[in-house]
PDB file of C-alpha atoms in Angstrom:
ATOM      1  CA  MET A1298     -14.113  11.478  50.873  1.00 96.00           C
ATOM      2  CA  THR A1299     -15.917   8.236  51.704  1.00 97.00           C
ATOM      3  CA  CYS A1300     -16.444   7.722  55.404  1.00 97.00           C
ATOM      4  CA  TYR A1301     -17.655   4.808  57.524  1.00 98.00           C
ATOM      5  CA  SER A1302     -19.642   4.463  60.718  1.00 98.00           C
ATOM      6  CA  VAL A1303     -18.582   1.438  62.743  1.00 98.00           C
ATOM      7  CA  LEU A1304     -20.908   0.545  65.591  1.00 98.00           C
ATOM      8  CA  ALA A1305     -21.062  -2.104  68.286  1.00 97.00           C
ATOM      9  CA  VAL A1306     -24.502  -2.466  69.862  1.00 97.00           C
ATOM     10  CA  THR A1307     -25.728  -4.739  72.631  1.00 97.00           C
ATOM     11  CA  PRO A1308     -29.373  -4.154  73.559  1.00 97.00           C
ATOM     12  CA  THR A1309     -30.081  -3.968  77.290  1.00 97.00           C
ATOM     13  CA  LYS A1310     -33.811  -3.836  76.545  1.00 96.00           C
ATOM     14  CA  GLU A1311     -35.554  -4.553  73.278  1.00 94.00           C
ATOM     15  CA  ASP A1312     -38.693  -2.390  73.322  1.00 96.00           C
ATOM     16  CA  TRP A1313     -36.965   0.380  71.302  1.00 97.00           C
ATOM     17  CA  ILE A1314     -35.874  -1.853  68.401  1.00 96.00           C
ATOM     18  CA  PRO A1315     -39.146  -2.172  66.392  1.00 96.00           C
ATOM     19  CA  GLY A1316     -39.633   1.609  66.410  1.00 96.00           C
ATOM     20  CA  TYR A1317     -35.991   2.258  65.527  1.00 97.00           C
ATOM     21  CA  LEU A1318     -35.239   0.176  62.436  1.00 96.00           C
ATOM     22  CA  ALA A1319     -37.409   1.765  59.713  1.00 97.00           C
ATOM     23  CA  PRO A1320     -36.992   5.428  60.754  1.00 97.00           C
ATOM     24  CA  ALA A1321     -33.218   5.066  61.210  1.00 97.00           C
ATOM     25  CA  LEU A1322     -32.917   3.501  57.751  1.00 97.00           C
ATOM     26  CA  GLU A1323     -34.990   6.283  56.186  1.00 98.00           C
ATOM     27  CA  ILE A1324     -32.964   9.050  57.862  1.00 98.00           C
ATOM     28  CA  MET A1325     -29.657   7.311  57.071  1.00 98.00           C
ATOM     29  CA  THR A1326     -30.650   6.984  53.396  1.00 98.00           C
ATOM     30  CA  LYS A1327     -31.648  10.664  53.322  1.00 98.00           C
ATOM     31  CA  HIS A1328     -28.036  11.512  54.217  1.00 98.00           C
ATOM     32  CA  GLY A1329     -26.535   9.160  51.618  1.00 98.00           C
ATOM     33  CA  GLY A1330     -25.708   6.290  53.963  1.00 98.00           C
ATOM     34  CA  LYS A1331     -25.947   2.608  53.133  1.00 98.00           C
ATOM     35  CA  TYR A1332     -25.410  -0.488  55.208  1.00 98.00           C
ATOM     36  CA  ILE A1333     -22.274  -2.465  54.389  1.00 98.00           C
ATOM     37  CA  ALA A1334     -22.838  -4.871  57.286  1.00 98.00           C
ATOM     38  CA  ARG A1335     -25.470  -5.220  59.987  1.00 96.00           C
ATOM     39  CA  THR A1336     -24.902  -8.566  61.609  1.00 96.00           C
ATOM     40  CA  THR A1337     -24.710 -10.694  64.717  1.00 96.00           C
ATOM     41  CA  ASP A1338     -22.208 -12.928  62.866  1.00 96.00           C
ATOM     42  CA  HIS A1339     -18.812 -11.496  63.851  1.00 95.00           C
ATOM     43  CA  GLU A1340     -15.660 -12.754  65.489  1.00 94.00           C
ATOM     44  CA  GLN A1341     -12.994 -10.815  67.354  1.00 94.00           C
ATOM     45  CA  VAL A1342      -9.551 -12.143  66.451  1.00 95.00           C
ATOM     46  CA  GLU A1343      -7.242  -9.705  68.304  1.00 96.00           C
ATOM     47  CA  GLY A1344      -7.079  -7.628  71.467  1.00 97.00           C
ATOM     48  CA  ASP A1345      -8.962  -7.528  74.737  1.00 96.00           C
ATOM     49  CA  ALA A1346     -12.518  -8.828  74.550  1.00 93.00           C
ATOM     50  CA  GLN A1347     -15.005  -6.251  73.292  1.00 93.00           C
ATOM     51  CA  PRO A1348     -18.254  -8.187  73.158  1.00 93.00           C
ATOM     52  CA  ALA A1349     -21.223  -6.840  71.250  1.00 96.00           C
ATOM     53  CA  ALA A1350     -24.428  -8.481  70.088  1.00 96.00           C
ATOM     54  CA  LEU A1351     -24.464  -6.583  66.800  1.00 97.00           C
ATOM     55  CA  ARG A1352     -21.793  -4.993  64.588  1.00 98.00           C
ATOM     56  CA  ILE A1353     -22.808  -2.403  62.020  1.00 98.00           C
ATOM     57  CA  ILE A1354     -20.840  -0.718  59.230  1.00 98.00           C
ATOM     58  CA  ILE A1355     -22.407   2.149  57.293  1.00 98.00           C
ATOM     59  CA  GLU A1356     -20.804   3.799  54.264  1.00 98.00           C
ATOM     60  CA  TRP A1357     -21.238   7.568  53.869  1.00 98.00           C
ATOM     61  CA  PRO A1358     -20.314   9.844  50.967  1.00 98.00           C
ATOM     62  CA  SER A1359     -18.469  12.124  53.420  1.00 98.00           C
ATOM     63  CA  LYS A1360     -17.809  12.800  57.089  1.00 97.00           C
ATOM     64  CA  ALA A1361     -20.216  15.726  56.837  1.00 98.00           C
ATOM     65  CA  ALA A1362     -22.987  13.329  55.734  1.00 98.00           C
ATOM     66  CA  ALA A1363     -22.276  10.989  58.664  1.00 98.00           C
ATOM     67  CA  LEU A1364     -22.368  13.860  61.131  1.00 98.00           C
ATOM     68  CA  ALA A1365     -25.521  15.278  59.510  1.00 98.00           C
ATOM     69  CA  PHE A1366     -27.215  11.927  60.183  1.00 98.00           C
ATOM     70  CA  VAL A1367     -26.055  11.767  63.800  1.00 97.00           C
ATOM     71  CA  ASN A1368     -27.198  15.358  64.374  1.00 98.00           C
ATOM     72  CA  ASP A1369     -30.452  15.188  62.374  1.00 98.00           C
ATOM     73  CA  PRO A1370     -33.314  16.371  64.634  1.00 98.00           C
ATOM     74  CA  ASP A1371     -35.523  13.620  63.174  1.00 98.00           C
ATOM     75  CA  TYR A1372     -32.974  11.028  64.345  1.00 98.00           C
ATOM     76  CA  ALA A1373     -32.614  12.472  67.876  1.00 98.00           C
ATOM     77  CA  PRO A1374     -35.474  10.499  69.502  1.00 98.00           C
ATOM     78  CA  HIS A1375     -34.281   7.265  67.866  1.00 97.00           C
ATOM     79  CA  LEU A1376     -30.677   7.857  68.928  1.00 97.00           C
ATOM     80  CA  LYS A1377     -31.904   8.517  72.462  1.00 97.00           C
ATOM     81  CA  ALA A1378     -33.920   5.284  72.432  1.00 97.00           C
ATOM     82  CA  ARG A1379     -30.921   3.289  71.157  1.00 97.00           C
ATOM     83  CA  THR A1380     -28.436   4.747  73.619  1.00 96.00           C
ATOM     84  CA  GLU A1381     -30.842   4.339  76.556  1.00 97.00           C
ATOM     85  CA  GLY A1382     -31.772   0.802  75.503  1.00 98.00           C
ATOM     86  CA  SER A1383     -28.320  -0.541  74.681  1.00 98.00           C
ATOM     87  CA  THR A1384     -24.643  -0.425  75.319  1.00 97.00           C
ATOM     88  CA  SER A1385     -23.285   1.155  72.151  1.00 96.00           C
ATOM     89  CA  SER A1386     -20.192   2.628  70.613  1.00 96.00           C
ATOM     90  CA  HIS A1387     -20.034   4.510  67.319  1.00 97.00           C
ATOM     91  CA  PHE A1388     -16.884   5.495  65.465  1.00 98.00           C
ATOM     92  CA  ILE A1389     -16.754   7.613  62.306  1.00 98.00           C
ATOM     93  CA  ILE A1390     -13.755   6.635  60.205  1.00 98.00           C
ATOM     94  CA  GLU A1391     -12.555   8.438  57.074  1.00 97.00           C
ATOM     95  CA  GLY A1392     -11.700   6.131  54.182  1.00 97.00           C
ATOM     96  CA  LYS A1393      -8.047   7.110  53.911  1.00 96.00           C
ATOM     97  CA  ASP A1394      -4.640   5.681  54.701  1.00 96.00           C
ATOM     98  CA  ASP A1395      -2.619   8.068  56.850  1.00 96.00           C
ATOM     99  CA  LEU A1396       0.310   5.639  56.885  1.00 96.00           C
ATOM    100  CA  ALA A1397       0.757   5.293  53.121  1.00 94.00           C
TER     101      ALA A1397
END
């Protein structure tokens, strides 16, 4: 089942970013992921303010693929750099409608 990663990222320092982008893309692609959106152009229209500099949506072929990316040993140092150099949240969402 198709699955999506939805991230909100606000860098608190920027030194990690140049070394993150290419390796993260390569590892994500290895696990079947592709960017749907990676943008600073977003607007919150409901709920309590949840500011973020960057919103990211990644499509995965399955939840297993998304988790394989997150847990890939090659990604570990890049994940550490991102989480130490930003305020981030990451949700994995299955592409299904439980209310239908």
